[in-house]
Structure formats: C-alpha cells, structure tokens
Amino acid sequence: KRESFRAHEVLKQRYGDSYPDEFPYVSRCLMAFQLIDGKDVCFFSVYLQEYGADCPAPNTNRIYVSYLDSVRLLRASPQNRARTVVYHA
C-alpha cells in the first residue's frame, strides 16, 4: 500500500525549510501461520516501511522494520528442529 509520512513541524523548525514536507513509502506486512487444533495461528509477522529512490533524504532507499515475534507458538516435533530453523532465520 502506497502511503506518505507527513513531517512534524518540530523537525522543519529544527532542520530548516529545506527539510521535506512528506516522505512517500510502501507499507508491507508478511505473516506466517500454522494450523493448530483446527485454527490458523499467526506465529510471526513483520511490518515494513519501504522508502524508495523517489523519497527525499534522509529516508532515500531505506527500509524500517517493526515486528511481532511470537515464534514460541510454533508447534514442532523435536525430531524436525523446525523451531530452531525459524529462530535462526
């Protein structure tokens, strides 16, 4: 989803009139689910704000990551070590 972050007035006051008014970005969310007791359970999600080449400095070509990590909900048998793989990814 294409969005735009409006710069706070205090930042414009601090950095001057050359500071951009807004920063365009693409918002993304990636989620991983596992079926547990007949219900889909989200055990990992990551939220990204992708600032591209069209975004003014200081956010040009930057990605900001926010996440909710609940991998402890992942059910895996001890033999397949899936939880270890997810933790190390």
Tab-separated table of N, CA and C in Angstrom:
chain	number	residue	atom	x	y	z
A	1	LYS	N	0.847	-1.173	0.000
A	1	LYS	CA	0.000	0.000	0.000
A	1	LYS	C	0.896	1.240	0.000
A	2	ARG	N	0.644	2.143	-0.900
A	2	ARG	CA	1.435	3.373	-1.027
A	2	ARG	C	0.897	4.415	-0.047
A	3	GLU	N	1.790	4.960	0.780
A	3	GLU	CA	1.386	5.953	1.771
A	3	GLU	C	2.413	7.073	1.812
A	4	SER	N	2.148	8.057	2.664
A	4	SER	CA	3.081	9.161	2.807
A	4	SER	C	3.131	9.589	4.268
A	5	PHE	N	4.341	9.768	4.784
A	5	PHE	CA	4.539	10.213	6.155
A	5	PHE	C	4.726	11.721	6.148
A	6	ARG	N	3.873	12.443	6.864
A	6	ARG	CA	3.994	13.903	6.958
A	6	ARG	C	5.029	14.268	8.016
A	7	ALA	N	5.954	15.133	7.642
A	7	ALA	CA	6.995	15.561	8.579
A	7	ALA	C	6.381	16.426	9.679
A	8	HIS	N	6.807	16.202	10.897
A	8	HIS	CA	6.326	17.003	12.017
A	8	HIS	C	6.916	18.405	11.945
A	9	GLU	N	6.134	19.377	12.351
A	9	GLU	CA	6.561	20.772	12.282
A	9	GLU	C	7.841	21.016	13.080
A	10	VAL	N	8.005	20.310	14.183
A	10	VAL	CA	9.208	20.493	15.007
A	10	VAL	C	10.473	20.099	14.228
A	11	LEU	N	10.367	19.119	13.334
A	11	LEU	CA	11.518	18.737	12.507
A	11	LEU	C	11.849	19.820	11.496
A	12	LYS	N	10.813	20.416	10.913
A	12	LYS	CA	11.050	21.521	9.961
A	12	LYS	C	11.699	22.706	10.677
A	13	GLN	N	11.282	22.958	11.906
A	13	GLN	CA	11.875	24.055	12.676
A	13	GLN	C	13.338	23.746	12.998
A	14	ARG	N	13.617	22.492	13.334
A	14	ARG	CA	14.982	22.111	13.717
A	14	ARG	C	15.941	22.102	12.534
A	15	TYR	N	15.479	21.568	11.372
A	15	TYR	CA	16.374	21.387	10.223
A	15	TYR	C	16.197	22.432	9.126
A	16	GLY	N	15.238	23.314	9.272
A	16	GLY	CA	15.081	24.404	8.310
A	16	GLY	C	14.080	24.100	7.207
A	17	ASP	N	13.892	25.086	6.347
A	17	ASP	CA	12.895	24.999	5.275
A	17	ASP	C	13.234	23.963	4.217
A	18	SER	N	14.492	23.547	4.142
A	18	SER	CA	14.878	22.559	3.139
A	18	SER	C	14.438	21.142	3.536
A	19	TYR	N	13.993	20.958	4.794
A	19	TYR	CA	13.527	19.646	5.242
A	19	TYR	C	12.211	19.318	4.532
A	20	PRO	N	12.074	18.128	3.963
A	20	PRO	CA	10.877	17.782	3.183
A	20	PRO	C	9.591	17.814	4.019
A	21	ASP	N	8.473	18.079	3.337
A	21	ASP	CA	7.165	18.099	3.987
A	21	ASP	C	6.626	16.686	4.221
A	22	GLU	N	6.976	15.772	3.315
A	22	GLU	CA	6.481	14.408	3.448
A	22	GLU	C	7.459	13.409	2.841
A	23	PHE	N	7.288	12.148	3.260
A	23	PHE	CA	8.150	11.066	2.816
A	23	PHE	C	7.277	9.932	2.285
A	24	PRO	N	7.228	9.710	0.968
A	24	PRO	CA	6.408	8.616	0.424
A	24	PRO	C	7.050	7.259	0.714
A	25	TYR	N	6.203	6.270	1.014
A	25	TYR	CA	6.708	4.926	1.290
A	25	TYR	C	5.662	3.890	0.919
A	26	VAL	N	6.113	2.649	0.847
A	26	VAL	CA	5.230	1.498	0.616
A	26	VAL	C	5.185	0.708	1.910
A	27	SER	N	3.987	0.400	2.362
A	27	SER	CA	3.787	-0.368	3.586
A	27	SER	C	3.518	-1.824	3.231
A	28	ARG	N	4.229	-2.739	3.904
A	28	ARG	CA	4.043	-4.175	3.656
A	28	ARG	C	3.957	-4.913	4.991
A	29	CYS	N	3.257	-6.041	4.953
A	29	CYS	CA	3.165	-6.919	6.111
A	29	CYS	C	3.298	-8.357	5.625
A	30	LEU	N	4.208	-9.094	6.224
A	30	LEU	CA	4.394	-10.515	5.911
A	30	LEU	C	4.066	-11.318	7.162
A	31	MET	N	3.282	-12.394	6.984
A	31	MET	CA	2.860	-13.194	8.131
A	31	MET	C	3.040	-14.676	7.845
A	32	ALA	N	3.342	-15.442	8.914
A	32	ALA	CA	3.454	-16.894	8.811
A	32	ALA	C	2.446	-17.513	9.777
A	33	PHE	N	1.703	-18.507	9.280
A	33	PHE	CA	0.653	-19.162	10.063
A	33	PHE	C	0.922	-20.655	10.150
A	34	GLN	N	0.376	-21.269	11.190
A	34	GLN	CA	0.401	-22.718	11.343
A	34	GLN	C	-0.982	-23.139	11.827
A	35	LEU	N	-1.473	-24.251	11.313
A	35	LEU	CA	-2.759	-24.797	11.736
A	35	LEU	C	-2.544	-25.543	13.052
A	36	ILE	N	-3.173	-25.056	14.135
A	36	ILE	CA	-3.056	-25.662	15.461
A	36	ILE	C	-4.457	-25.937	15.993
A	37	ASP	N	-4.750	-27.182	16.265
A	37	ASP	CA	-6.065	-27.585	16.781
A	37	ASP	C	-7.207	-27.051	15.913
A	38	GLY	N	-7.007	-27.103	14.585
A	38	GLY	CA	-8.045	-26.679	13.649
A	38	GLY	C	-8.169	-25.180	13.460
A	39	LYS	N	-7.259	-24.398	14.038
A	39	LYS	CA	-7.309	-22.933	13.910
A	39	LYS	C	-5.998	-22.421	13.350
A	40	ASP	N	-6.079	-21.424	12.474
A	40	ASP	CA	-4.876	-20.769	11.967
A	40	ASP	C	-4.315	-19.864	13.060
A	41	VAL	N	-3.045	-20.075	13.412
A	41	VAL	CA	-2.386	-19.273	14.435
A	41	VAL	C	-1.194	-18.568	13.783
A	42	CYS	N	-1.173	-17.250	13.905
A	42	CYS	CA	-0.048	-16.475	13.386
A	42	CYS	C	1.098	-16.585	14.381
A	43	PHE	N	2.232	-17.143	13.941
A	43	PHE	CA	3.365	-17.248	14.850
A	43	PHE	C	4.483	-16.268	14.509
A	44	PHE	N	4.328	-15.512	13.423
A	44	PHE	CA	5.325	-14.492	13.096
A	44	PHE	C	4.714	-13.484	12.136
A	45	SER	N	5.011	-12.211	12.362
A	45	SER	CA	4.634	-11.174	11.400
A	45	SER	C	5.700	-10.094	11.422
A	46	VAL	N	5.897	-9.487	10.272
A	46	VAL	CA	6.856	-8.390	10.153
A	46	VAL	C	6.191	-7.274	9.349
A	47	TYR	N	6.359	-6.052	9.832
A	47	TYR	CA	5.801	-4.875	9.179
A	47	TYR	C	6.951	-4.025	8.648
A	48	LEU	N	6.853	-3.609	7.396
A	48	LEU	CA	7.919	-2.852	6.741
A	48	LEU	C	7.408	-1.529	6.212
A	49	GLN	N	8.233	-0.503	6.294
A	49	GLN	CA	8.014	0.753	5.587
A	49	GLN	C	9.185	0.897	4.632
A	50	GLU	N	8.900	0.813	3.332
A	50	GLU	CA	9.952	0.873	2.306
A	50	GLU	C	9.963	2.251	1.658
A	51	TYR	N	11.050	2.985	1.879
A	51	TYR	CA	11.241	4.307	1.290
A	51	TYR	C	12.151	4.141	0.082
A	52	GLY	N	11.669	4.490	-1.097
A	52	GLY	CA	12.400	4.239	-2.329
A	52	GLY	C	13.278	5.387	-2.774
A	53	ALA	N	13.738	5.286	-4.023
A	53	ALA	CA	14.611	6.300	-4.612
A	53	ALA	C	13.893	7.638	-4.778
A	54	ASP	N	12.555	7.607	-4.869
A	54	ASP	CA	11.767	8.835	-5.033
A	54	ASP	C	11.555	9.583	-3.716
A	55	CYS	N	11.973	9.000	-2.607
A	55	CYS	CA	11.802	9.614	-1.294
A	55	CYS	C	12.984	10.538	-1.009
A	56	PRO	N	12.710	11.747	-0.487
A	56	PRO	CA	13.815	12.656	-0.183
A	56	PRO	C	14.662	12.172	1.002
A	57	ALA	N	15.883	12.699	1.080
A	57	ALA	CA	16.779	12.397	2.210
A	57	ALA	C	16.130	12.913	3.497
A	58	PRO	N	16.338	12.287	4.614
A	58	PRO	CA	17.300	11.238	4.893
A	58	PRO	C	16.751	9.818	4.713
A	59	ASN	N	15.559	9.650	4.184
A	59	ASN	CA	14.948	8.317	4.072
A	59	ASN	C	15.102	7.670	2.697
A	60	THR	N	15.877	8.243	1.800
A	60	THR	CA	16.044	7.694	0.460
A	60	THR	C	16.584	6.265	0.537
A	61	ASN	N	15.898	5.348	-0.154
A	61	ASN	CA	16.303	3.932	-0.234
A	61	ASN	C	16.535	3.295	1.143
A	62	ARG	N	15.594	3.518	2.044
A	62	ARG	CA	15.667	2.944	3.396
A	62	ARG	C	14.471	2.038	3.641
A	63	ILE	N	14.659	1.071	4.530
A	63	ILE	CA	13.560	0.211	4.981
A	63	ILE	C	13.564	0.217	6.497
A	64	TYR	N	12.405	0.491	7.073
A	64	TYR	CA	12.238	0.443	8.522
A	64	TYR	C	11.395	-0.779	8.857
A	65	VAL	N	11.853	-1.552	9.838
A	65	VAL	CA	11.217	-2.821	10.188
A	65	VAL	C	10.628	-2.738	11.593
A	66	SER	N	9.375	-3.134	11.704
A	66	SER	CA	8.730	-3.354	13.001
A	66	SER	C	8.190	-4.769	12.947
A	67	TYR	N	8.222	-5.471	14.065
A	67	TYR	CA	7.749	-6.849	14.005
A	67	TYR	C	7.155	-7.301	15.321
A	68	LEU	N	6.343	-8.320	15.198
A	68	LEU	CA	5.804	-9.054	16.336
A	68	LEU	C	6.298	-10.474	16.185
A	69	ASP	N	7.115	-10.919	17.102
A	69	ASP	CA	7.700	-12.251	17.006
A	69	ASP	C	7.100	-13.122	18.095
A	70	SER	N	6.264	-14.062	17.700
A	70	SER	CA	5.655	-14.968	18.671
A	70	SER	C	5.942	-16.413	18.262
A	71	VAL	N	7.175	-16.664	17.852
A	71	VAL	CA	7.547	-17.981	17.360
A	71	VAL	C	7.394	-19.059	18.434
A	72	ARG	N	7.290	-18.674	19.702
A	72	ARG	CA	7.073	-19.662	20.758
A	72	ARG	C	5.765	-20.413	20.555
A	73	LEU	N	4.844	-19.865	19.762
A	73	LEU	CA	3.584	-20.543	19.470
A	73	LEU	C	3.729	-21.643	18.430
A	74	LEU	N	4.855	-21.651	17.705
A	74	LEU	CA	5.082	-22.664	16.681
A	74	LEU	C	5.165	-24.038	17.326
A	75	ARG	N	4.384	-24.974	16.825
A	75	ARG	CA	4.434	-26.350	17.323
A	75	ARG	C	5.237	-27.194	16.346
A	76	ALA	N	6.309	-27.751	16.856
A	76	ALA	CA	7.174	-28.585	16.023
A	76	ALA	C	7.602	-29.793	16.832
A	77	SER	N	7.760	-30.893	16.156
A	77	SER	CA	8.231	-32.085	16.856
A	77	SER	C	9.731	-31.948	17.103
A	78	PRO	N	10.234	-32.531	18.183
A	78	PRO	CA	11.674	-32.401	18.484
A	78	PRO	C	12.576	-32.946	17.375
A	79	GLN	N	12.088	-33.917	16.597
A	79	GLN	CA	12.918	-34.530	15.576
A	79	GLN	C	13.220	-33.590	14.403
A	80	ASN	N	12.256	-32.726	14.020
A	80	ASN	CA	12.480	-31.929	12.807
A	80	ASN	C	13.143	-30.574	13.075
A	81	ARG	N	13.300	-30.184	14.307
A	81	ARG	CA	14.010	-28.966	14.702
A	81	ARG	C	13.528	-27.719	13.966
A	82	ALA	N	12.242	-27.674	13.571
A	82	ALA	CA	11.701	-26.525	12.833
A	82	ALA	C	11.787	-25.241	13.641
A	83	ARG	N	11.587	-25.315	14.947
A	83	ARG	CA	11.653	-24.111	15.766
A	83	ARG	C	13.050	-23.490	15.699
A	84	THR	N	14.096	-24.308	15.751
A	84	THR	CA	15.469	-23.797	15.660
A	84	THR	C	15.692	-23.105	14.323
A	85	VAL	N	15.203	-23.692	13.250
A	85	VAL	CA	15.354	-23.087	11.916
A	85	VAL	C	14.666	-21.729	11.881
A	86	VAL	N	13.463	-21.629	12.442
A	86	VAL	CA	12.728	-20.358	12.435
A	86	VAL	C	13.463	-19.326	13.286
A	87	TYR	N	13.960	-19.698	14.459
A	87	TYR	CA	14.709	-18.767	15.303
A	87	TYR	C	15.965	-18.250	14.614
A	88	HIS	N	16.633	-19.090	13.852
A	88	HIS	CA	17.902	-18.696	13.221
A	88	HIS	C	17.716	-17.990	11.892
A	89	ALA	N	16.508	-17.968	11.355
A	89	ALA	CA	16.254	-17.342	10.044
A	89	ALA	C	16.280	-15.840	10.146
